[in-house]
């Protein structure tokens, strides 16, 4: 019996383990110095002015939505093909997610569909699978809206030569540090921004809205004094998680390069197979993050199911990313339907995510390719 090959897997080195152990021996295991150290290293990597670390990618999206001033009555454009959190962050703030269909050329939201949904407070373009979304296009399609990029698949990706999450991109960019993503802290997330105002809001929001340093002098009542300035959450990340994050970050370049090598190998070995579509490539001057390698089985939904089940039976941990969010029972209960989302529906009937992670080797790629070829013609 050959080993199970997951679609994604973290890499944890002895160095990572030592960094976490050292952090656990330090006096402060949360709210200590390692959080700011990690934020500095992360901000430097993507070239951002600010990085605010929080407890998950979902917390990052919620924190960004609060900074953007999203509230009751606001409309927020989101593509249907993404993890639920991309849309949930609007619901958390009492706002209305408005779905805008994807393009089958990118699997990202089509700016024309953002323009079609009307006035927006914000848009949450998702850089799906690691292919940078067209932020300029979305900005032009939603004049005045705050652009929150869901970059959870895209740490290390480049848009027009610039890192996702840095200047020239969205107003706020959210990352996840879940073990399936590019680097991990177990659970964790980061928001990057160029805005001092957004960064200040987010640092308050992640810690109950409580400010110990900047109380008004006239309200000072003694050494215990602090102020809750806004309704925040406890979205803090710990020091030992950030120690892991800083250690992981040292490998990000090599890992993104490796993901691109695996993708190139898949492309070469899967080229020209009838009934199989390969995922969109990054345009010239951009770099794909390849969190996912999504192929599409074109023949029928029955064939896709057979290929999916066959790969799983062969010990290959494929997945479908994603069930369109409007199909989720919670969203259906809010009145959402599949009407008008032809591209998302077609994508959902065809997609399969193949294994891709830095620890894979050519033998693993060959194994996936051989099974896929067999099942497509079986
Ligand atoms: C992983 C992911 C999230 C949520 O991140 P968590 O850290 O699991 O909360 C949000 N959006 C997308 C696109 C993701 O892939």
PDB file of N, CA, C and O in Angstrom, residues 199-264:
ATOM      1  N   UNK A 199      -4.171  50.537  10.272  1.00  0.00           N
ATOM      2  CA  UNK A 199      -3.318  49.710  11.138  1.00  0.00           C
ATOM      3  C   UNK A 199      -3.637  49.967  12.609  1.00  0.00           C
ATOM      4  O   UNK A 199      -3.763  49.038  13.408  1.00  0.00           O
ATOM      5  N   UNK A 200      -3.822  51.235  12.947  1.00  0.00           N
ATOM      6  CA  UNK A 200      -4.125  51.590  14.341  1.00  0.00           C
ATOM      7  C   UNK A 200      -5.467  50.981  14.766  1.00  0.00           C
ATOM      8  O   UNK A 200      -5.603  50.411  15.851  1.00  0.00           O
ATOM      9  N   UNK A 201      -6.465  51.088  13.884  1.00  0.00           N
ATOM     10  CA  UNK A 201      -7.782  50.501  14.172  1.00  0.00           C
ATOM     11  C   UNK A 201      -7.655  48.986  14.387  1.00  0.00           C
ATOM     12  O   UNK A 201      -8.220  48.429  15.331  1.00  0.00           O
ATOM     13  N   UNK A 202      -6.886  48.338  13.542  1.00  0.00           N
ATOM     14  CA  UNK A 202      -6.787  46.869  13.607  1.00  0.00           C
ATOM     15  C   UNK A 202      -6.065  46.403  14.869  1.00  0.00           C
ATOM     16  O   UNK A 202      -6.419  45.382  15.453  1.00  0.00           O
ATOM     17  N   UNK A 203      -5.052  47.185  15.310  1.00  0.00           N
ATOM     18  CA  UNK A 203      -4.342  46.813  16.546  1.00  0.00           C
ATOM     19  C   UNK A 203      -5.256  46.921  17.767  1.00  0.00           C
ATOM     20  O   UNK A 203      -5.116  46.166  18.723  1.00  0.00           O
ATOM     21  N   UNK A 204      -6.208  47.864  17.724  1.00  0.00           N
ATOM     22  CA  UNK A 204      -7.211  47.967  18.785  1.00  0.00           C
ATOM     23  C   UNK A 204      -8.240  46.842  18.680  1.00  0.00           C
ATOM     24  O   UNK A 204      -8.588  46.212  19.680  1.00  0.00           O
ATOM     25  N   UNK A 205      -8.718  46.620  17.453  1.00  0.00           N
ATOM     26  CA  UNK A 205      -9.810  45.660  17.226  1.00  0.00           C
ATOM     27  C   UNK A 205      -9.427  44.257  17.679  1.00  0.00           C
ATOM     28  O   UNK A 205     -10.258  43.519  18.189  1.00  0.00           O
ATOM     29  N   UNK A 206      -8.140  43.892  17.494  1.00  0.00           N
ATOM     30  CA  UNK A 206      -7.743  42.520  17.820  1.00  0.00           C
ATOM     31  C   UNK A 206      -7.579  42.318  19.323  1.00  0.00           C
ATOM     32  O   UNK A 206      -7.366  41.198  19.774  1.00  0.00           O
ATOM     33  N   UNK A 207      -7.591  43.382  20.091  1.00  0.00           N
ATOM     34  CA  UNK A 207      -7.419  43.227  21.531  1.00  0.00           C
ATOM     35  C   UNK A 207      -8.522  43.964  22.293  1.00  0.00           C
ATOM     36  O   UNK A 207      -8.283  44.819  23.114  1.00  0.00           O
ATOM     37  N   UNK A 208      -9.781  43.585  21.974  1.00  0.00           N
ATOM     38  CA  UNK A 208     -10.992  44.062  22.657  1.00  0.00           C
ATOM     39  C   UNK A 208     -11.290  45.544  22.420  1.00  0.00           C
ATOM     40  O   UNK A 208     -12.164  46.098  23.085  1.00  0.00           O
ATOM     41  N   UNK A 209     -10.546  46.197  21.547  1.00  0.00           N
ATOM     42  CA  UNK A 209     -10.717  47.640  21.398  1.00  0.00           C
ATOM     43  C   UNK A 209     -10.118  48.412  22.555  1.00  0.00           C
ATOM     44  O   UNK A 209     -10.379  49.598  22.726  1.00  0.00           O
ATOM     45  N   UNK A 210      -9.295  47.713  23.353  1.00  0.00           N
ATOM     46  CA  UNK A 210      -8.749  48.340  24.567  1.00  0.00           C
ATOM     47  C   UNK A 210      -7.373  48.941  24.297  1.00  0.00           C
ATOM     48  O   UNK A 210      -6.503  48.293  23.715  1.00  0.00           O
ATOM     49  N   UNK A 211      -7.224  50.183  24.722  1.00  0.00           N
ATOM     50  CA  UNK A 211      -5.974  50.924  24.541  1.00  0.00           C
ATOM     51  C   UNK A 211      -5.416  51.270  25.920  1.00  0.00           C
ATOM     52  O   UNK A 211      -6.085  51.918  26.720  1.00  0.00           O
ATOM     53  N   UNK A 212      -4.209  50.800  26.210  1.00  0.00           N
ATOM     54  CA  UNK A 212      -3.607  51.088  27.519  1.00  0.00           C
ATOM     55  C   UNK A 212      -2.744  52.340  27.472  1.00  0.00           C
ATOM     56  O   UNK A 212      -2.529  52.995  28.478  1.00  0.00           O
ATOM     57  N   UNK A 213      -2.224  52.628  26.257  1.00  0.00           N
ATOM     58  CA  UNK A 213      -1.234  53.706  26.156  1.00  0.00           C
ATOM     59  C   UNK A 213      -1.867  55.087  25.985  1.00  0.00           C
ATOM     60  O   UNK A 213      -1.389  56.060  26.537  1.00  0.00           O
ATOM     61  N   UNK A 214      -2.918  55.155  25.170  1.00  0.00           N
ATOM     62  CA  UNK A 214      -3.336  56.459  24.668  1.00  0.00           C
ATOM     63  C   UNK A 214      -4.639  56.971  25.270  1.00  0.00           C
ATOM     64  O   UNK A 214      -5.461  57.550  24.589  1.00  0.00           O
ATOM     65  N   UNK A 215      -4.842  56.752  26.584  1.00  0.00           N
ATOM     66  CA  UNK A 215      -6.028  57.311  27.241  1.00  0.00           C
ATOM     67  C   UNK A 215      -5.904  58.829  27.279  1.00  0.00           C
ATOM     68  O   UNK A 215      -4.808  59.369  27.366  1.00  0.00           O
ATOM     69  N   UNK A 216      -7.048  59.495  27.211  1.00  0.00           N
ATOM     70  CA  UNK A 216      -7.040  60.964  27.289  1.00  0.00           C
ATOM     71  C   UNK A 216      -6.500  61.384  28.661  1.00  0.00           C
ATOM     72  O   UNK A 216      -6.955  60.859  29.689  1.00  0.00           O
ATOM     73  N   UNK A 217      -5.556  62.356  28.741  1.00  0.00           N
ATOM     74  CA  UNK A 217      -4.944  62.726  30.028  1.00  0.00           C
ATOM     75  C   UNK A 217      -5.970  63.172  31.071  1.00  0.00           C
ATOM     76  O   UNK A 217      -5.852  62.839  32.244  1.00  0.00           O
ATOM     77  N   UNK A 218      -7.029  63.875  30.626  1.00  0.00           N
ATOM     78  CA  UNK A 218      -8.011  64.386  31.602  1.00  0.00           C
ATOM     79  C   UNK A 218      -8.848  63.274  32.228  1.00  0.00           C
ATOM     80  O   UNK A 218      -9.448  63.460  33.277  1.00  0.00           O
ATOM     81  N   UNK A 219      -8.872  62.093  31.548  1.00  0.00           N
ATOM     82  CA  UNK A 219      -9.669  61.000  32.109  1.00  0.00           C
ATOM     83  C   UNK A 219      -8.806  60.041  32.952  1.00  0.00           C
ATOM     84  O   UNK A 219      -9.303  59.070  33.497  1.00  0.00           O
ATOM     85  N   UNK A 220      -7.536  60.332  33.071  1.00  0.00           N
ATOM     86  CA  UNK A 220      -6.605  59.458  33.782  1.00  0.00           C
ATOM     87  C   UNK A 220      -6.979  59.354  35.264  1.00  0.00           C
ATOM     88  O   UNK A 220      -7.154  60.344  35.947  1.00  0.00           O
ATOM     89  N   UNK A 221      -7.159  58.146  35.763  1.00  0.00           N
ATOM     90  CA  UNK A 221      -7.627  57.975  37.137  1.00  0.00           C
ATOM     91  C   UNK A 221      -6.629  57.246  38.013  1.00  0.00           C
ATOM     92  O   UNK A 221      -6.850  57.078  39.213  1.00  0.00           O
ATOM     93  N   UNK A 222      -5.532  56.753  37.409  1.00  0.00           N
ATOM     94  CA  UNK A 222      -4.541  56.014  38.180  1.00  0.00           C
ATOM     95  C   UNK A 222      -3.841  54.991  37.310  1.00  0.00           C
ATOM     96  O   UNK A 222      -4.159  54.854  36.123  1.00  0.00           O
ATOM     97  N   UNK A 223      -2.937  54.259  37.911  1.00  0.00           N
ATOM     98  CA  UNK A 223      -2.071  53.340  37.165  1.00  0.00           C
ATOM     99  C   UNK A 223      -2.790  52.191  36.502  1.00  0.00           C
ATOM    100  O   UNK A 223      -2.238  51.534  35.627  1.00  0.00           O
ATOM    101  N   UNK A 224      -4.027  51.935  36.921  1.00  0.00           N
ATOM    102  CA  UNK A 224      -4.811  50.844  36.340  1.00  0.00           C
ATOM    103  C   UNK A 224      -5.515  51.245  35.064  1.00  0.00           C
ATOM    104  O   UNK A 224      -6.064  50.428  34.372  1.00  0.00           O
ATOM    105  N   UNK A 225      -5.511  52.557  34.756  1.00  0.00           N
ATOM    106  CA  UNK A 225      -6.453  53.090  33.793  1.00  0.00           C
ATOM    107  C   UNK A 225      -6.184  52.630  32.364  1.00  0.00           C
ATOM    108  O   UNK A 225      -5.057  52.620  31.895  1.00  0.00           O
ATOM    109  N   UNK A 226      -7.216  52.230  31.703  1.00  0.00           N
ATOM    110  CA  UNK A 226      -7.177  51.968  30.265  1.00  0.00           C
ATOM    111  C   UNK A 226      -8.574  52.219  29.711  1.00  0.00           C
ATOM    112  O   UNK A 226      -9.528  52.350  30.471  1.00  0.00           O
ATOM    113  N   UNK A 227      -8.658  52.311  28.388  1.00  0.00           N
ATOM    114  CA  UNK A 227      -9.947  52.630  27.779  1.00  0.00           C
ATOM    115  C   UNK A 227     -10.318  51.616  26.712  1.00  0.00           C
ATOM    116  O   UNK A 227      -9.481  51.254  25.883  1.00  0.00           O
ATOM    117  N   UNK A 228     -11.574  51.191  26.728  1.00  0.00           N
ATOM    118  CA  UNK A 228     -12.116  50.423  25.611  1.00  0.00           C
ATOM    119  C   UNK A 228     -12.713  51.426  24.634  1.00  0.00           C
ATOM    120  O   UNK A 228     -13.715  52.064  24.928  1.00  0.00           O
ATOM    121  N   UNK A 229     -12.047  51.568  23.486  1.00  0.00           N
ATOM    122  CA  UNK A 229     -12.415  52.651  22.571  1.00  0.00           C
ATOM    123  C   UNK A 229     -13.392  52.222  21.492  1.00  0.00           C
ATOM    124  O   UNK A 229     -14.049  53.054  20.883  1.00  0.00           O
ATOM    125  N   UNK A 230     -13.404  50.949  21.192  1.00  0.00           N
ATOM    126  CA  UNK A 230     -14.358  50.431  20.207  1.00  0.00           C
ATOM    127  C   UNK A 230     -14.642  48.981  20.556  1.00  0.00           C
ATOM    128  O   UNK A 230     -13.945  48.385  21.393  1.00  0.00           O
ATOM    129  N   UNK A 231     -15.695  48.427  19.937  1.00  0.00           N
ATOM    130  CA  UNK A 231     -16.076  47.051  20.242  1.00  0.00           C
ATOM    131  C   UNK A 231     -15.174  46.103  19.450  1.00  0.00           C
ATOM    132  O   UNK A 231     -15.362  45.913  18.252  1.00  0.00           O
ATOM    133  N   UNK A 232     -14.166  45.562  20.143  1.00  0.00           N
ATOM    134  CA  UNK A 232     -13.232  44.657  19.477  1.00  0.00           C
ATOM    135  C   UNK A 232     -13.428  43.227  19.936  1.00  0.00           C
ATOM    136  O   UNK A 232     -14.406  42.900  20.606  1.00  0.00           O
ATOM    137  N   UNK A 233     -12.494  42.387  19.538  1.00  0.00           N
ATOM    138  CA  UNK A 233     -12.540  40.957  19.874  1.00  0.00           C
ATOM    139  C   UNK A 233     -11.194  40.562  20.469  1.00  0.00           C
ATOM    140  O   UNK A 233     -10.243  41.357  20.446  1.00  0.00           O
ATOM    141  N   UNK A 234     -11.106  39.348  21.003  1.00  0.00           N
ATOM    142  CA  UNK A 234      -9.766  38.836  21.301  1.00  0.00           C
ATOM    143  C   UNK A 234      -9.326  38.004  20.115  1.00  0.00           C
ATOM    144  O   UNK A 234      -9.648  36.826  20.008  1.00  0.00           O
ATOM    145  N   UNK A 235      -8.625  38.666  19.192  1.00  0.00           N
ATOM    146  CA  UNK A 235      -8.100  38.010  17.993  1.00  0.00           C
ATOM    147  C   UNK A 235      -6.569  37.964  18.060  1.00  0.00           C
ATOM    148  O   UNK A 235      -5.902  37.930  17.037  1.00  0.00           O
ATOM    149  N   UNK A 236      -6.014  37.991  19.293  1.00  0.00           N
ATOM    150  CA  UNK A 236      -4.554  38.010  19.409  1.00  0.00           C
ATOM    151  C   UNK A 236      -3.942  36.666  19.028  1.00  0.00           C
ATOM    152  O   UNK A 236      -4.545  35.612  19.207  1.00  0.00           O
ATOM    153  N   UNK A 237      -2.726  36.739  18.519  1.00  0.00           N
ATOM    154  CA  UNK A 237      -1.921  35.554  18.239  1.00  0.00           C
ATOM    155  C   UNK A 237      -0.854  35.494  19.334  1.00  0.00           C
ATOM    156  O   UNK A 237      -0.476  36.533  19.896  1.00  0.00           O
ATOM    157  N   UNK A 238      -0.376  34.288  19.669  1.00  0.00           N
ATOM    158  CA  UNK A 238       0.572  34.156  20.779  1.00  0.00           C
ATOM    159  C   UNK A 238       2.019  34.364  20.321  1.00  0.00           C
ATOM    160  O   UNK A 238       2.319  34.311  19.129  1.00  0.00           O
ATOM    161  N   UNK A 239       2.906  34.548  21.293  1.00  0.00           N
ATOM    162  CA  UNK A 239       4.326  34.716  20.982  1.00  0.00           C
ATOM    163  C   UNK A 239       4.947  33.433  20.433  1.00  0.00           C
ATOM    164  O   UNK A 239       5.817  33.481  19.569  1.00  0.00           O
ATOM    165  N   UNK A 240       4.491  32.277  20.951  1.00  0.00           N
ATOM    166  CA  UNK A 240       5.101  31.047  20.430  1.00  0.00           C
ATOM    167  C   UNK A 240       4.624  30.749  19.012  1.00  0.00           C
ATOM    168  O   UNK A 240       5.372  30.184  18.209  1.00  0.00           O
ATOM    169  N   UNK A 241       3.409  31.178  18.679  1.00  0.00           N
ATOM    170  CA  UNK A 241       2.974  31.065  17.283  1.00  0.00           C
ATOM    171  C   UNK A 241       3.803  31.980  16.379  1.00  0.00           C
ATOM    172  O   UNK A 241       4.197  31.599  15.277  1.00  0.00           O
ATOM    173  N   UNK A 242       4.055  33.195  16.869  1.00  0.00           N
ATOM    174  CA  UNK A 242       4.828  34.146  16.058  1.00  0.00           C
ATOM    175  C   UNK A 242       6.287  33.716  15.923  1.00  0.00           C
ATOM    176  O   UNK A 242       6.917  33.982  14.885  1.00  0.00           O
ATOM    177  N   UNK A 243       6.813  33.020  16.944  1.00  0.00           N
ATOM    178  CA  UNK A 243       8.173  32.468  16.827  1.00  0.00           C
ATOM    179  C   UNK A 243       8.202  31.454  15.681  1.00  0.00           C
ATOM    180  O   UNK A 243       9.146  31.425  14.873  1.00  0.00           O
ATOM    181  N   UNK A 244       7.149  30.639  15.600  1.00  0.00           N
ATOM    182  CA  UNK A 244       7.044  29.691  14.495  1.00  0.00           C
ATOM    183  C   UNK A 244       6.918  30.433  13.162  1.00  0.00           C
ATOM    184  O   UNK A 244       7.576  30.086  12.175  1.00  0.00           O
ATOM    185  N   UNK A 245       6.090  31.475  13.155  1.00  0.00           N
ATOM    186  CA  UNK A 245       5.892  32.260  11.936  1.00  0.00           C
ATOM    187  C   UNK A 245       7.183  32.863  11.416  1.00  0.00           C
ATOM    188  O   UNK A 245       7.484  32.786  10.215  1.00  0.00           O
ATOM    189  N   UNK A 246       7.971  33.459  12.317  1.00  0.00           N
ATOM    190  CA  UNK A 246       9.237  34.083  11.896  1.00  0.00           C
ATOM    191  C   UNK A 246      10.195  33.030  11.342  1.00  0.00           C
ATOM    192  O   UNK A 246      10.901  33.275  10.359  1.00  0.00           O
ATOM    193  N   UNK A 247      10.204  31.860  11.977  1.00  0.00           N
ATOM    194  CA  UNK A 247      11.088  30.788  11.522  1.00  0.00           C
ATOM    195  C   UNK A 247      10.626  30.254  10.157  1.00  0.00           C
ATOM    196  O   UNK A 247      11.429  30.046   9.246  1.00  0.00           O
ATOM    197  N   UNK A 248       9.313  30.070  10.004  1.00  0.00           N
ATOM    198  CA  UNK A 248       8.746  29.598   8.727  1.00  0.00           C
ATOM    199  C   UNK A 248       9.026  30.577   7.583  1.00  0.00           C
ATOM    200  O   UNK A 248       9.281  30.175   6.447  1.00  0.00           O
ATOM    201  N   UNK A 249       8.929  31.860   7.909  1.00  0.00           N
ATOM    202  CA  UNK A 249       9.061  32.897   6.886  1.00  0.00           C
ATOM    203  C   UNK A 249      10.419  32.846   6.177  1.00  0.00           C
ATOM    204  O   UNK A 249      10.553  33.270   5.033  1.00  0.00           O
ATOM    205  N   UNK A 250      11.425  32.289   6.869  1.00  0.00           N
ATOM    206  CA  UNK A 250      12.756  32.185   6.246  1.00  0.00           C
ATOM    207  C   UNK A 250      12.726  31.304   5.000  1.00  0.00           C
ATOM    208  O   UNK A 250      13.603  31.401   4.143  1.00  0.00           O
ATOM    209  N   UNK A 251      11.724  30.422   4.899  1.00  0.00           N
ATOM    210  CA  UNK A 251      11.654  29.485   3.775  1.00  0.00           C
ATOM    211  C   UNK A 251      10.704  29.900   2.669  1.00  0.00           C
ATOM    212  O   UNK A 251      10.585  29.194   1.670  1.00  0.00           O
ATOM    213  N   UNK A 252       9.983  31.011   2.852  1.00  0.00           N
ATOM    214  CA  UNK A 252       8.867  31.279   1.951  1.00  0.00           C
ATOM    215  C   UNK A 252       9.308  31.357   0.486  1.00  0.00           C
ATOM    216  O   UNK A 252       8.650  30.781  -0.386  1.00  0.00           O
ATOM    217  N   UNK A 253      10.419  32.038   0.213  1.00  0.00           N
ATOM    218  CA  UNK A 253      10.838  32.157  -1.191  1.00  0.00           C
ATOM    219  C   UNK A 253      11.087  30.784  -1.806  1.00  0.00           C
ATOM    220  O   UNK A 253      10.596  30.469  -2.892  1.00  0.00           O
ATOM    221  N   UNK A 254      11.865  29.960  -1.114  1.00  0.00           N
ATOM    222  CA  UNK A 254      12.181  28.621  -1.640  1.00  0.00           C
ATOM    223  C   UNK A 254      10.896  27.807  -1.836  1.00  0.00           C
ATOM    224  O   UNK A 254      10.765  27.075  -2.824  1.00  0.00           O
ATOM    225  N   UNK A 255       9.961  27.956  -0.916  1.00  0.00           N
ATOM    226  CA  UNK A 255       8.719  27.173  -1.017  1.00  0.00           C
ATOM    227  C   UNK A 255       7.848  27.622  -2.190  1.00  0.00           C
ATOM    228  O   UNK A 255       7.232  26.789  -2.864  1.00  0.00           O
ATOM    229  N   UNK A 256       7.763  28.932  -2.415  1.00  0.00           N
ATOM    230  CA  UNK A 256       6.953  29.406  -3.550  1.00  0.00           C
ATOM    231  C   UNK A 256       7.603  28.970  -4.864  1.00  0.00           C
ATOM    232  O   UNK A 256       6.906  28.544  -5.798  1.00  0.00           O
ATOM    233  N   UNK A 257       8.926  29.041  -4.920  1.00  0.00           N
ATOM    234  CA  UNK A 257       9.639  28.569  -6.124  1.00  0.00           C
ATOM    235  C   UNK A 257       9.353  27.089  -6.345  1.00  0.00           C
ATOM    236  O   UNK A 257       9.056  26.650  -7.462  1.00  0.00           O
ATOM    237  N   UNK A 258       9.408  26.314  -5.271  1.00  0.00           N
ATOM    238  CA  UNK A 258       9.148  24.869  -5.365  1.00  0.00           C
ATOM    239  C   UNK A 258       7.710  24.590  -5.826  1.00  0.00           C
ATOM    240  O   UNK A 258       7.473  23.719  -6.660  1.00  0.00           O
ATOM    241  N   UNK A 259       6.754  25.346  -5.308  1.00  0.00           N
ATOM    242  CA  UNK A 259       5.359  25.180  -5.754  1.00  0.00           C
ATOM    243  C   UNK A 259       5.248  25.451  -7.254  1.00  0.00           C
ATOM    244  O   UNK A 259       4.523  24.743  -7.974  1.00  0.00           O
ATOM    245  N   UNK A 260       5.966  26.475  -7.739  1.00  0.00           N
ATOM    246  CA  UNK A 260       5.941  26.778  -9.170  1.00  0.00           C
ATOM    247  C   UNK A 260       6.601  25.666  -9.993  1.00  0.00           C
ATOM    248  O   UNK A 260       6.158  25.377 -11.104  1.00  0.00           O
ATOM    249  N   UNK A 261       7.649  25.041  -9.444  1.00  0.00           N
ATOM    250  CA  UNK A 261       8.295  23.924 -10.146  1.00  0.00           C
ATOM    251  C   UNK A 261       7.344  22.733 -10.270  1.00  0.00           C
ATOM    252  O   UNK A 261       7.264  22.097 -11.327  1.00  0.00           O
ATOM    253  N   UNK A 262       6.635  22.438  -9.182  1.00  0.00           N
ATOM    254  CA  UNK A 262       5.693  21.312  -9.219  1.00  0.00           C
ATOM    255  C   UNK A 262       4.587  21.597 -10.239  1.00  0.00           C
ATOM    256  O   UNK A 262       4.208  20.723 -11.027  1.00  0.00           O
ATOM    257  N   UNK A 263       4.107  22.836 -10.245  1.00  0.00           N
ATOM    258  CA  UNK A 263       3.062  23.221 -11.207  1.00  0.00           C
ATOM    259  C   UNK A 263       3.571  23.051 -12.643  1.00  0.00           C
ATOM    260  O   UNK A 263       2.846  22.553 -13.513  1.00  0.00           O
ATOM    261  N   UNK A 264       4.820  23.446 -12.878  1.00  0.00           N
ATOM    262  CA  UNK A 264       5.391  23.320 -14.231  1.00  0.00           C
ATOM    263  C   UNK A 264       5.480  21.852 -14.629  1.00  0.00           C
ATOM    264  O   UNK A 264       5.236  21.492 -15.791  1.00  0.00           O
TER     265      UNK A 264
END
